[in-house]
Amino acid sequence: MSLRELGSGCKTRLEQVDWYLCFGLIFLFLVICGLSMGGWKLHLVLNDADALPIEAVAIKGDRQFTSDAEIRTALQDLMQRSFFSADVNQVQQALENLPWVYHASVRREWPAKLKVYLVEQTPVAHWNETDWLNEQGQVFKAPLREGIGKLPNLVGPEDQAKSVLTNYRQVSELLKINGFDLARLELSPRHAWLAVLANGIELKLGREDKMARVQRFIHVYPTLVKQAKPVARVDLRYDTGLAVGWDEAQDESR
């Protein structure tokens, strides 16, 4: 093939090329590269804690047992991130891991603030000597704090906390309207109930009809206090009667 024929063939092929399409594809490629580069640079800026730091955390909600120092410690690592890269779910989890925090909600506020609303645990009873029960009957662990006040002691199997609290409220209400304070309520592994009044009297209530048995104690108590010996315990696990244990030690000390 001669050079003239080769040149003629190349010219023919070039004339057949759709140059508009070629330039369009090149332009599209350049646009995509530009957008990718811009997105990469924007990602670096948004995740740069020096460029877009979290400047403040606003804490709202009534707090009695959770200190500012505890909150700062919990958020120390998370605060090293930028405003946009900080994960609000991780912030929420870190706050809810604090012993006296029941719930936390977190949201961003432009340009550089996190707003946090805290709800603390409300303890209503001691549970199994070492833990607490909140209003919902949920068990939680937390250190003792000043200002909690005197709370009843509830004891029972770990999976029965809510049931024990419900029964405590029922028994306590019945006793209170009759002038007694319930200091302790226990549920044994065999599901038998034991109540201890604030004056130290133990009431063995058994597994069934505990409310009726508490009412029986209330009816007979005026007769019991007339006896010479102080009452130590009352066994109400009988269908129609009861057995009384007297406090011999207290009687001898008089």
mmCIF file of N, CA and C in Angstrom, residues 19-150:
data_model
loop_
_atom_site.group_PDB
_atom_site.id
_atom_site.type_symbol
_atom_site.label_atom_id
_atom_site.label_comp_id
_atom_site.label_asym_id
_atom_site.label_seq_id
_atom_site.Cartn_x
_atom_site.Cartn_y
_atom_site.Cartn_z
ATOM 1 N N TRP A 19 -16.655 13.833 16.491
ATOM 2 C CA TRP A 19 -15.834 14.652 17.378
ATOM 3 C C TRP A 19 -16.654 15.296 18.497
ATOM 4 N N TYR A 20 -17.918 15.566 18.236
ATOM 5 C CA TYR A 20 -18.760 16.134 19.303
ATOM 6 C C TYR A 20 -18.891 15.160 20.481
ATOM 7 N N LEU A 21 -19.040 13.878 20.139
ATOM 8 C CA LEU A 21 -19.133 12.861 21.187
ATOM 9 C C LEU A 21 -17.829 12.733 21.954
ATOM 10 N N CYS A 22 -16.736 12.761 21.226
ATOM 11 C CA CYS A 22 -15.419 12.644 21.881
ATOM 12 C C CYS A 22 -15.163 13.782 22.845
ATOM 13 N N PHE A 23 -15.409 15.022 22.349
ATOM 14 C CA PHE A 23 -15.183 16.174 23.230
ATOM 15 C C PHE A 23 -16.147 16.156 24.416
ATOM 16 N N GLY A 24 -17.372 15.673 24.163
ATOM 17 C CA GLY A 24 -18.347 15.581 25.264
ATOM 18 C C GLY A 24 -17.895 14.607 26.324
ATOM 19 N N LEU A 25 -17.348 13.444 25.913
ATOM 20 C CA LEU A 25 -16.867 12.463 26.878
ATOM 21 C C LEU A 25 -15.670 12.987 27.653
ATOM 22 N N ILE A 26 -14.783 13.686 26.945
ATOM 23 C CA ILE A 26 -13.618 14.265 27.626
ATOM 24 C C ILE A 26 -14.063 15.293 28.653
ATOM 25 N N PHE A 27 -15.022 16.140 28.266
ATOM 26 C CA PHE A 27 -15.528 17.161 29.192
ATOM 27 C C PHE A 27 -16.180 16.516 30.413
ATOM 28 N N LEU A 28 -16.977 15.441 30.176
ATOM 29 C CA LEU A 28 -17.626 14.744 31.277
ATOM 30 C C LEU A 28 -16.595 14.133 32.220
ATOM 31 N N PHE A 29 -15.524 13.575 31.638
ATOM 32 C CA PHE A 29 -14.463 12.995 32.455
ATOM 33 C C PHE A 29 -13.812 14.059 33.334
ATOM 34 N N LEU A 30 -13.551 15.227 32.738
ATOM 35 C CA LEU A 30 -12.933 16.309 33.504
ATOM 36 C C LEU A 30 -13.853 16.805 34.622
ATOM 37 N N VAL A 31 -15.173 16.863 34.336
ATOM 38 C CA VAL A 31 -16.132 17.293 35.357
ATOM 39 C C VAL A 31 -16.150 16.303 36.518
ATOM 40 N N ILE A 32 -16.161 14.994 36.177
ATOM 41 C CA ILE A 32 -16.175 13.968 37.226
ATOM 42 C C ILE A 32 -14.907 14.045 38.074
ATOM 43 N N CYS A 33 -13.770 14.244 37.422
ATOM 44 C CA CYS A 33 -12.505 14.384 38.169
ATOM 45 C C CYS A 33 -12.547 15.586 39.086
ATOM 46 N N GLY A 34 -13.110 16.696 38.551
ATOM 47 C CA GLY A 34 -13.199 17.907 39.370
ATOM 48 C C GLY A 34 -14.103 17.716 40.574
ATOM 49 N N LEU A 35 -15.256 17.080 40.351
ATOM 50 C CA LEU A 35 -16.177 16.830 41.457
ATOM 51 C C LEU A 35 -15.566 15.887 42.487
ATOM 52 N N SER A 36 -14.858 14.873 42.006
ATOM 53 C CA SER A 36 -14.219 13.928 42.929
ATOM 54 C C SER A 36 -13.167 14.619 43.766
ATOM 55 N N MET A 37 -12.373 15.465 43.124
ATOM 56 C CA MET A 37 -11.347 16.207 43.849
ATOM 57 C C MET A 37 -11.979 17.148 44.869
ATOM 58 N N GLY A 38 -13.064 17.839 44.441
ATOM 59 C CA GLY A 38 -13.749 18.753 45.363
ATOM 60 C C GLY A 38 -14.375 18.002 46.528
ATOM 61 N N GLY A 39 -14.976 16.840 46.250
ATOM 62 C CA GLY A 39 -15.576 16.043 47.320
ATOM 63 C C GLY A 39 -14.529 15.552 48.301
ATOM 64 N N TRP A 40 -13.376 15.160 47.762
ATOM 65 C CA TRP A 40 -12.295 14.695 48.634
ATOM 66 C C TRP A 40 -11.808 15.812 49.549
ATOM 67 N N LYS A 41 -11.627 17.009 48.967
ATOM 68 C CA LYS A 41 -11.173 18.150 49.772
ATOM 69 C C LYS A 41 -12.226 18.544 50.802
ATOM 70 N N LEU A 42 -13.529 18.492 50.407
ATOM 71 C CA LEU A 42 -14.597 18.807 51.352
ATOM 72 C C LEU A 42 -14.630 17.805 52.488
ATOM 73 N N HIS A 43 -14.410 16.525 52.166
ATOM 74 C CA HIS A 43 -14.369 15.492 53.196
ATOM 75 C C HIS A 43 -13.247 15.769 54.197
ATOM 76 N N LEU A 44 -12.087 16.194 53.686
ATOM 77 C CA LEU A 44 -10.968 16.497 54.581
ATOM 78 C C LEU A 44 -11.308 17.654 55.505
ATOM 79 N N VAL A 45 -11.981 18.660 54.963
ATOM 80 C CA VAL A 45 -12.322 19.836 55.775
ATOM 81 C C VAL A 45 -13.362 19.475 56.831
ATOM 82 N N LEU A 46 -14.408 18.741 56.414
ATOM 83 C CA LEU A 46 -15.481 18.402 57.343
ATOM 84 C C LEU A 46 -14.998 17.507 58.472
ATOM 85 N N ASN A 47 -13.944 16.734 58.219
ATOM 86 C CA ASN A 47 -13.427 15.830 59.237
ATOM 87 C C ASN A 47 -12.199 16.377 59.938
ATOM 88 N N ASP A 48 -11.875 17.616 59.683
ATOM 89 C CA ASP A 48 -10.721 18.250 60.310
ATOM 90 C C ASP A 48 -11.175 18.930 61.590
ATOM 91 N N ALA A 49 -10.792 18.358 62.726
ATOM 92 C CA ALA A 49 -11.208 18.908 64.007
ATOM 93 C C ALA A 49 -10.637 20.293 64.254
ATOM 94 N N ASP A 50 -9.522 20.615 63.597
ATOM 95 C CA ASP A 50 -8.946 21.944 63.757
ATOM 96 C C ASP A 50 -9.723 22.984 62.957
ATOM 97 N N ALA A 51 -10.210 22.572 61.784
ATOM 98 C CA ALA A 51 -10.949 23.499 60.933
ATOM 99 C C ALA A 51 -12.374 23.708 61.422
ATOM 100 N N LEU A 52 -13.033 22.621 61.854
ATOM 101 C CA LEU A 52 -14.429 22.699 62.310
ATOM 102 C C LEU A 52 -14.566 21.983 63.653
ATOM 103 N N PRO A 53 -14.000 22.553 64.702
ATOM 104 C CA PRO A 53 -14.048 21.879 66.002
ATOM 105 C C PRO A 53 -15.430 22.003 66.650
ATOM 106 N N ILE A 54 -15.688 21.093 67.607
ATOM 107 C CA ILE A 54 -16.865 21.251 68.465
ATOM 108 C C ILE A 54 -16.475 22.216 69.576
ATOM 109 N N GLU A 55 -17.078 23.376 69.569
ATOM 110 C CA GLU A 55 -16.650 24.419 70.496
ATOM 111 C C GLU A 55 -17.385 24.371 71.831
ATOM 112 N N ALA A 56 -18.572 23.763 71.863
ATOM 113 C CA ALA A 56 -19.331 23.758 73.118
ATOM 114 C C ALA A 56 -20.309 22.602 73.132
ATOM 115 N N VAL A 57 -20.616 22.147 74.346
ATOM 116 C CA VAL A 57 -21.662 21.151 74.562
ATOM 117 C C VAL A 57 -22.619 21.734 75.593
ATOM 118 N N ALA A 58 -23.854 21.944 75.185
ATOM 119 C CA ALA A 58 -24.868 22.504 76.085
ATOM 120 C C ALA A 58 -25.657 21.363 76.710
ATOM 121 N N ILE A 59 -25.640 21.268 78.031
ATOM 122 C CA ILE A 59 -26.316 20.201 78.759
ATOM 123 C C ILE A 59 -27.577 20.760 79.410
ATOM 124 N N LYS A 60 -28.704 20.142 79.106
ATOM 125 C CA LYS A 60 -29.971 20.527 79.734
ATOM 126 C C LYS A 60 -30.583 19.310 80.417
ATOM 127 N N GLY A 61 -31.557 19.590 81.276
ATOM 128 C CA GLY A 61 -32.192 18.519 82.043
ATOM 129 C C GLY A 61 -31.828 18.635 83.512
ATOM 130 N N ASP A 62 -32.711 18.172 84.371
ATOM 131 C CA ASP A 62 -32.451 18.222 85.809
ATOM 132 C C ASP A 62 -31.415 17.167 86.194
ATOM 133 N N ARG A 63 -30.330 17.638 86.784
ATOM 134 C CA ARG A 63 -29.272 16.728 87.212
ATOM 135 C C ARG A 63 -29.032 16.884 88.699
ATOM 136 N N GLN A 64 -29.034 15.745 89.382
ATOM 137 C CA GLN A 64 -28.749 15.743 90.805
ATOM 138 C C GLN A 64 -27.549 14.869 91.150
ATOM 139 N N PHE A 65 -27.342 13.827 90.356
ATOM 140 C CA PHE A 65 -26.317 12.842 90.687
ATOM 141 C C PHE A 65 -25.199 12.739 89.652
ATOM 142 N N THR A 66 -25.293 13.444 88.532
ATOM 143 C CA THR A 66 -24.281 13.371 87.467
ATOM 144 C C THR A 66 -23.544 14.698 87.383
ATOM 145 N N SER A 67 -22.245 14.683 87.580
ATOM 146 C CA SER A 67 -21.465 15.918 87.630
ATOM 147 C C SER A 67 -20.954 16.306 86.247
ATOM 148 N N ASP A 68 -20.559 17.578 86.107
ATOM 149 C CA ASP A 68 -19.951 18.059 84.859
ATOM 150 C C ASP A 68 -18.658 17.297 84.567
ATOM 151 N N ALA A 69 -17.914 16.989 85.615
ATOM 152 C CA ALA A 69 -16.640 16.278 85.427
ATOM 153 C C ALA A 69 -16.867 14.900 84.816
ATOM 154 N N GLU A 70 -17.905 14.206 85.258
ATOM 155 C CA GLU A 70 -18.215 12.888 84.700
ATOM 156 C C GLU A 70 -18.585 13.001 83.222
ATOM 157 N N ILE A 71 -19.324 14.027 82.880
ATOM 158 C CA ILE A 71 -19.727 14.226 81.481
ATOM 159 C C ILE A 71 -18.513 14.543 80.621
ATOM 160 N N ARG A 72 -17.625 15.405 81.106
ATOM 161 C CA ARG A 72 -16.419 15.744 80.338
ATOM 162 C C ARG A 72 -15.566 14.498 80.106
ATOM 163 N N THR A 73 -15.417 13.681 81.134
ATOM 164 C CA THR A 73 -14.620 12.463 80.985
ATOM 165 C C THR A 73 -15.248 11.517 79.969
ATOM 166 N N ALA A 74 -16.567 11.374 80.010
ATOM 167 C CA ALA A 74 -17.263 10.470 79.093
ATOM 168 C C ALA A 74 -17.120 10.913 77.640
ATOM 169 N N LEU A 75 -17.040 12.229 77.410
ATOM 170 C CA LEU A 75 -17.007 12.762 76.042
ATOM 171 C C LEU A 75 -15.606 13.170 75.596
ATOM 172 N N GLN A 76 -14.622 12.905 76.412
ATOM 173 C CA GLN A 76 -13.270 13.400 76.138
ATOM 174 C C GLN A 76 -12.755 12.992 74.760
ATOM 175 N N ASP A 77 -12.830 11.730 74.420
ATOM 176 C CA ASP A 77 -12.319 11.260 73.129
ATOM 177 C C ASP A 77 -13.204 11.725 71.970
ATOM 178 N N LEU A 78 -14.507 11.710 72.162
ATOM 179 C CA LEU A 78 -15.425 12.084 71.095
ATOM 180 C C LEU A 78 -15.313 13.560 70.751
ATOM 181 N N MET A 79 -14.910 14.372 71.704
ATOM 182 C CA MET A 79 -14.791 15.820 71.467
ATOM 183 C C MET A 79 -13.581 16.157 70.612
ATOM 184 N N GLN A 80 -12.701 15.196 70.363
ATOM 185 C CA GLN A 80 -11.530 15.445 69.522
ATOM 186 C C GLN A 80 -11.892 15.425 68.040
ATOM 187 N N ARG A 81 -13.102 15.057 67.707
ATOM 188 C CA ARG A 81 -13.524 15.005 66.310
ATOM 189 C C ARG A 81 -14.110 16.338 65.874
ATOM 190 N N SER A 82 -14.320 16.450 64.561
ATOM 191 C CA SER A 82 -14.888 17.691 64.041
ATOM 192 C C SER A 82 -16.393 17.725 64.291
ATOM 193 N N PHE A 83 -16.992 18.892 64.043
ATOM 194 C CA PHE A 83 -18.425 19.069 64.264
ATOM 195 C C PHE A 83 -19.237 18.078 63.441
ATOM 196 N N PHE A 84 -18.789 17.815 62.180
ATOM 197 C CA PHE A 84 -19.552 16.946 61.293
ATOM 198 C C PHE A 84 -19.208 15.465 61.461
ATOM 199 N N SER A 85 -17.998 15.175 61.860
ATOM 200 C CA SER A 85 -17.607 13.769 61.963
ATOM 201 C C SER A 85 -18.010 13.144 63.298
ATOM 202 N N ALA A 86 -18.348 13.975 64.288
ATOM 203 C CA ALA A 86 -18.774 13.435 65.577
ATOM 204 C C ALA A 86 -20.086 12.670 65.401
ATOM 205 N N ASP A 87 -20.120 11.443 65.880
ATOM 206 C CA ASP A 87 -21.297 10.588 65.762
ATOM 207 C C ASP A 87 -22.206 10.830 66.977
ATOM 208 N N VAL A 88 -23.389 11.441 66.728
ATOM 209 C CA VAL A 88 -24.274 11.774 67.841
ATOM 210 C C VAL A 88 -24.764 10.518 68.555
ATOM 211 N N ASN A 89 -24.839 9.398 67.837
ATOM 212 C CA ASN A 89 -25.251 8.150 68.479
ATOM 213 C C ASN A 89 -24.200 7.665 69.472
ATOM 214 N N GLN A 90 -22.926 7.858 69.109
ATOM 215 C CA GLN A 90 -21.854 7.476 70.032
ATOM 216 C C GLN A 90 -21.835 8.410 71.247
ATOM 217 N N VAL A 91 -22.107 9.694 71.014
ATOM 218 C CA VAL A 91 -22.182 10.640 72.130
ATOM 219 C C VAL A 91 -23.315 10.248 73.067
ATOM 220 N N GLN A 92 -24.463 9.912 72.485
ATOM 221 C CA GLN A 92 -25.607 9.478 73.293
ATOM 222 C C GLN A 92 -25.270 8.241 74.106
ATOM 223 N N GLN A 93 -24.624 7.266 73.467
ATOM 224 C CA GLN A 93 -24.284 6.024 74.156
ATOM 225 C C GLN A 93 -23.294 6.267 75.284
ATOM 226 N N ALA A 94 -22.313 7.150 75.030
ATOM 227 C CA ALA A 94 -21.313 7.449 76.053
ATOM 228 C C ALA A 94 -21.966 8.085 77.284
ATOM 229 N N LEU A 95 -22.958 8.938 77.056
ATOM 230 C CA LEU A 95 -23.647 9.575 78.178
ATOM 231 C C LEU A 95 -24.558 8.587 78.905
ATOM 232 N N GLU A 96 -25.222 7.726 78.159
ATOM 233 C CA GLU A 96 -26.117 6.759 78.795
ATOM 234 C C GLU A 96 -25.348 5.667 79.534
ATOM 235 N N ASN A 97 -24.059 5.557 79.269
ATOM 236 C CA ASN A 97 -23.225 4.613 80.017
ATOM 237 C C ASN A 97 -22.868 5.147 81.405
ATOM 238 N N LEU A 98 -23.086 6.443 81.633
ATOM 239 C CA LEU A 98 -22.854 6.990 82.967
ATOM 240 C C LEU A 98 -23.872 6.379 83.933
ATOM 241 N N PRO A 99 -23.456 6.031 85.148
ATOM 242 C CA PRO A 99 -24.307 5.219 86.029
ATOM 243 C C PRO A 99 -25.652 5.840 86.380
ATOM 244 N N TRP A 100 -25.706 7.177 86.535
ATOM 245 C CA TRP A 100 -26.952 7.792 86.964
ATOM 246 C C TRP A 100 -27.762 8.386 85.811
ATOM 247 N N VAL A 101 -27.352 8.148 84.568
ATOM 248 C CA VAL A 101 -28.098 8.666 83.415
ATOM 249 C C VAL A 101 -29.052 7.595 82.897
ATOM 250 N N TYR A 102 -30.331 7.942 82.823
ATOM 251 C CA TYR A 102 -31.340 7.014 82.306
ATOM 252 C C TYR A 102 -31.479 7.154 80.796
ATOM 253 N N HIS A 103 -31.498 8.382 80.302
ATOM 254 C CA HIS A 103 -31.648 8.600 78.853
ATOM 255 C C HIS A 103 -30.953 9.906 78.475
ATOM 256 N N ALA A 104 -30.384 9.916 77.259
ATOM 257 C CA ALA A 104 -29.744 11.124 76.722
ATOM 258 C C ALA A 104 -30.170 11.302 75.269
ATOM 259 N N SER A 105 -30.466 12.526 74.885
ATOM 260 C CA SER A 105 -30.729 12.847 73.479
ATOM 261 C C SER A 105 -29.726 13.910 73.051
ATOM 262 N N VAL A 106 -29.176 13.748 71.846
ATOM 263 C CA VAL A 106 -28.100 14.624 71.362
ATOM 264 C C VAL A 106 -28.437 15.094 69.950
ATOM 265 N N ARG A 107 -28.181 16.382 69.687
ATOM 266 C CA ARG A 107 -28.318 16.898 68.322
ATOM 267 C C ARG A 107 -27.294 17.995 68.084
ATOM 268 N N ARG A 108 -26.957 18.182 66.812
ATOM 269 C CA ARG A 108 -26.018 19.233 66.429
ATOM 270 C C ARG A 108 -26.741 20.568 66.313
ATOM 271 N N GLU A 109 -26.029 21.630 66.658
ATOM 272 C CA GLU A 109 -26.551 22.981 66.455
ATOM 273 C C GLU A 109 -25.462 23.813 65.789
ATOM 274 N N TRP A 110 -25.752 24.245 64.562
ATOM 275 C CA TRP A 110 -24.772 25.024 63.792
ATOM 276 C C TRP A 110 -24.435 26.308 64.523
ATOM 277 N N PRO A 111 -23.151 26.728 64.519
ATOM 278 C CA PRO A 111 -22.079 26.166 63.692
ATOM 279 C C PRO A 111 -21.156 25.175 64.407
ATOM 280 N N ALA A 112 -21.157 25.131 65.758
ATOM 281 C CA ALA A 112 -20.131 24.299 66.403
ATOM 282 C C ALA A 112 -20.557 23.838 67.796
ATOM 283 N N LYS A 113 -21.830 23.498 67.961
ATOM 284 C CA LYS A 113 -22.311 23.139 69.290
ATOM 285 C C LYS A 113 -23.104 21.829 69.245
ATOM 286 N N LEU A 114 -22.961 21.051 70.310
ATOM 287 C CA LEU A 114 -23.808 19.888 70.522
ATOM 288 C C LEU A 114 -24.766 20.200 71.666
ATOM 289 N N LYS A 115 -26.035 19.926 71.457
ATOM 290 C CA LYS A 115 -27.034 20.151 72.501
ATOM 291 C C LYS A 115 -27.460 18.788 73.047
ATOM 292 N N VAL A 116 -27.384 18.660 74.357
ATOM 293 C CA VAL A 116 -27.660 17.384 75.028
ATOM 294 C C VAL A 116 -28.761 17.601 76.056
ATOM 295 N N TYR A 117 -29.712 16.669 76.072
ATOM 296 C CA TYR A 117 -30.748 16.691 77.113
ATOM 297 C C TYR A 117 -30.652 15.382 77.882
ATOM 298 N N LEU A 118 -30.435 15.492 79.180
ATOM 299 C CA LEU A 118 -30.247 14.317 80.032
ATOM 300 C C LEU A 118 -31.459 14.079 80.925
ATOM 301 N N VAL A 119 -31.793 12.806 81.092
ATOM 302 C CA VAL A 119 -32.793 12.385 82.066
ATOM 303 C C VAL A 119 -32.107 11.406 83.013
ATOM 304 N N GLU A 120 -32.068 11.757 84.282
ATOM 305 C CA GLU A 120 -31.393 10.894 85.252
ATOM 306 C C GLU A 120 -32.308 9.777 85.746
ATOM 307 N N GLN A 121 -31.670 8.753 86.288
ATOM 308 C CA GLN A 121 -32.402 7.693 86.943
ATOM 309 C C GLN A 121 -33.111 8.251 88.177
ATOM 310 N N THR A 122 -34.310 7.763 88.418
ATOM 311 C CA THR A 122 -35.031 8.111 89.644
ATOM 312 C C THR A 122 -35.118 6.855 90.505
ATOM 313 N N PRO A 123 -34.258 6.742 91.513
ATOM 314 C CA PRO A 123 -34.274 5.524 92.338
ATOM 315 C C PRO A 123 -35.493 5.504 93.250
ATOM 316 N N VAL A 124 -36.150 4.358 93.314
ATOM 317 C CA VAL A 124 -37.312 4.219 94.193
ATOM 318 C C VAL A 124 -37.097 3.147 95.251
ATOM 319 N N ALA A 125 -36.027 2.342 95.093
ATOM 320 C CA ALA A 125 -35.771 1.283 96.067
ATOM 321 C C ALA A 125 -34.357 0.753 95.898
ATOM 322 N N HIS A 126 -33.822 0.205 96.991
ATOM 323 C CA HIS A 126 -32.602 -0.599 96.914
ATOM 324 C C HIS A 126 -32.997 -1.991 96.418
ATOM 325 N N TRP A 127 -32.131 -2.590 95.605
ATOM 326 C CA TRP A 127 -32.451 -3.912 95.060
ATOM 327 C C TRP A 127 -31.324 -4.890 95.378
ATOM 328 N N ASN A 128 -31.676 -5.965 96.071
ATOM 329 C CA ASN A 128 -30.726 -7.031 96.410
ATOM 330 C C ASN A 128 -29.448 -6.496 97.045
ATOM 331 N N GLU A 129 -29.609 -5.485 97.873
ATOM 332 C CA GLU A 129 -28.547 -4.917 98.706
ATOM 333 C C GLU A 129 -27.509 -4.090 97.952
ATOM 334 N N THR A 130 -27.256 -4.389 96.688
ATOM 335 C CA THR A 130 -26.149 -3.720 95.977
ATOM 336 C C THR A 130 -26.600 -2.832 94.819
ATOM 337 N N ASP A 131 -27.809 -3.018 94.317
ATOM 338 C CA ASP A 131 -28.271 -2.283 93.147
ATOM 339 C C ASP A 131 -29.445 -1.372 93.499
ATOM 340 N N TRP A 132 -30.017 -0.751 92.440
ATOM 341 C CA TRP A 132 -31.154 0.145 92.598
ATOM 342 C C TRP A 132 -32.275 -0.279 91.656
ATOM 343 N N LEU A 133 -33.485 0.161 91.984
ATOM 344 C CA LEU A 133 -34.614 0.050 91.066
ATOM 345 C C LEU A 133 -35.091 1.449 90.726
ATOM 346 N N ASN A 134 -35.381 1.679 89.429
ATOM 347 C CA ASN A 134 -35.949 2.969 89.046
ATOM 348 C C ASN A 134 -37.479 2.891 89.005
ATOM 349 N N GLU A 135 -38.110 3.959 88.579
ATOM 350 C CA GLU A 135 -39.572 4.022 88.584
ATOM 351 C C GLU A 135 -40.213 2.965 87.694
ATOM 352 N N GLN A 136 -39.499 2.548 86.661
ATOM 353 C CA GLN A 136 -40.018 1.554 85.728
ATOM 354 C C GLN A 136 -39.772 0.118 86.206
ATOM 355 N N GLY A 137 -39.162 -0.038 87.364
ATOM 356 C CA GLY A 137 -38.857 -1.376 87.856
ATOM 357 C C GLY A 137 -37.630 -1.976 87.210
ATOM 358 N N GLN A 138 -36.764 -1.134 86.643
ATOM 359 C CA GLN A 138 -35.543 -1.606 85.998
ATOM 360 C C GLN A 138 -34.377 -1.533 86.986
ATOM 361 N N VAL A 139 -33.546 -2.549 86.955
ATOM 362 C CA VAL A 139 -32.382 -2.611 87.838
ATOM 363 C C VAL A 139 -31.228 -1.829 87.215
ATOM 364 N N PHE A 140 -30.538 -1.036 88.016
ATOM 365 C CA PHE A 140 -29.332 -0.366 87.531
ATOM 366 C C PHE A 140 -28.318 -0.279 88.664
ATOM 367 N N LYS A 141 -27.056 -0.190 88.260
ATOM 368 C CA LYS A 141 -25.955 -0.081 89.211
ATOM 369 C C LYS A 141 -25.436 1.350 89.198
ATOM 370 N N ALA A 142 -25.240 1.915 90.367
ATOM 371 C CA ALA A 142 -24.731 3.282 90.468
ATOM 372 C C ALA A 142 -24.203 3.496 91.879
ATOM 373 N N PRO A 143 -23.201 4.364 92.016
ATOM 374 C CA PRO A 143 -22.668 4.640 93.359
ATOM 375 C C PRO A 143 -23.660 5.440 94.197
ATOM 376 N N LEU A 144 -23.527 5.321 95.489
ATOM 377 C CA LEU A 144 -24.392 6.054 96.412
ATOM 378 C C LEU A 144 -24.126 7.555 96.289
ATOM 379 N N ARG A 145 -25.188 8.338 96.335
ATOM 380 C CA ARG A 145 -25.086 9.789 96.246
ATOM 381 C C ARG A 145 -25.851 10.427 97.407
ATOM 382 N N GLU A 146 -25.371 11.583 97.842
ATOM 383 C CA GLU A 146 -26.088 12.334 98.868
ATOM 384 C C GLU A 146 -27.397 12.858 98.296
ATOM 385 N N GLY A 147 -28.402 12.923 99.136
ATOM 386 C CA GLY A 147 -29.679 13.467 98.705
ATOM 387 C C GLY A 147 -30.664 12.439 98.193
ATOM 388 N N ILE A 148 -30.283 11.167 98.196
ATOM 389 C CA ILE A 148 -31.216 10.147 97.710
ATOM 390 C C ILE A 148 -32.364 9.946 98.692
ATOM 391 N N GLY A 149 -32.081 10.039 99.974
ATOM 392 C CA GLY A 149 -33.128 9.849 100.966
ATOM 393 C C GLY A 149 -33.308 8.379 101.326
ATOM 394 N N LYS A 150 -34.225 8.149 102.242
ATOM 395 C CA LYS A 150 -34.463 6.790 102.736
ATOM 396 C C LYS A 150 -35.361 6.051 101.749
#
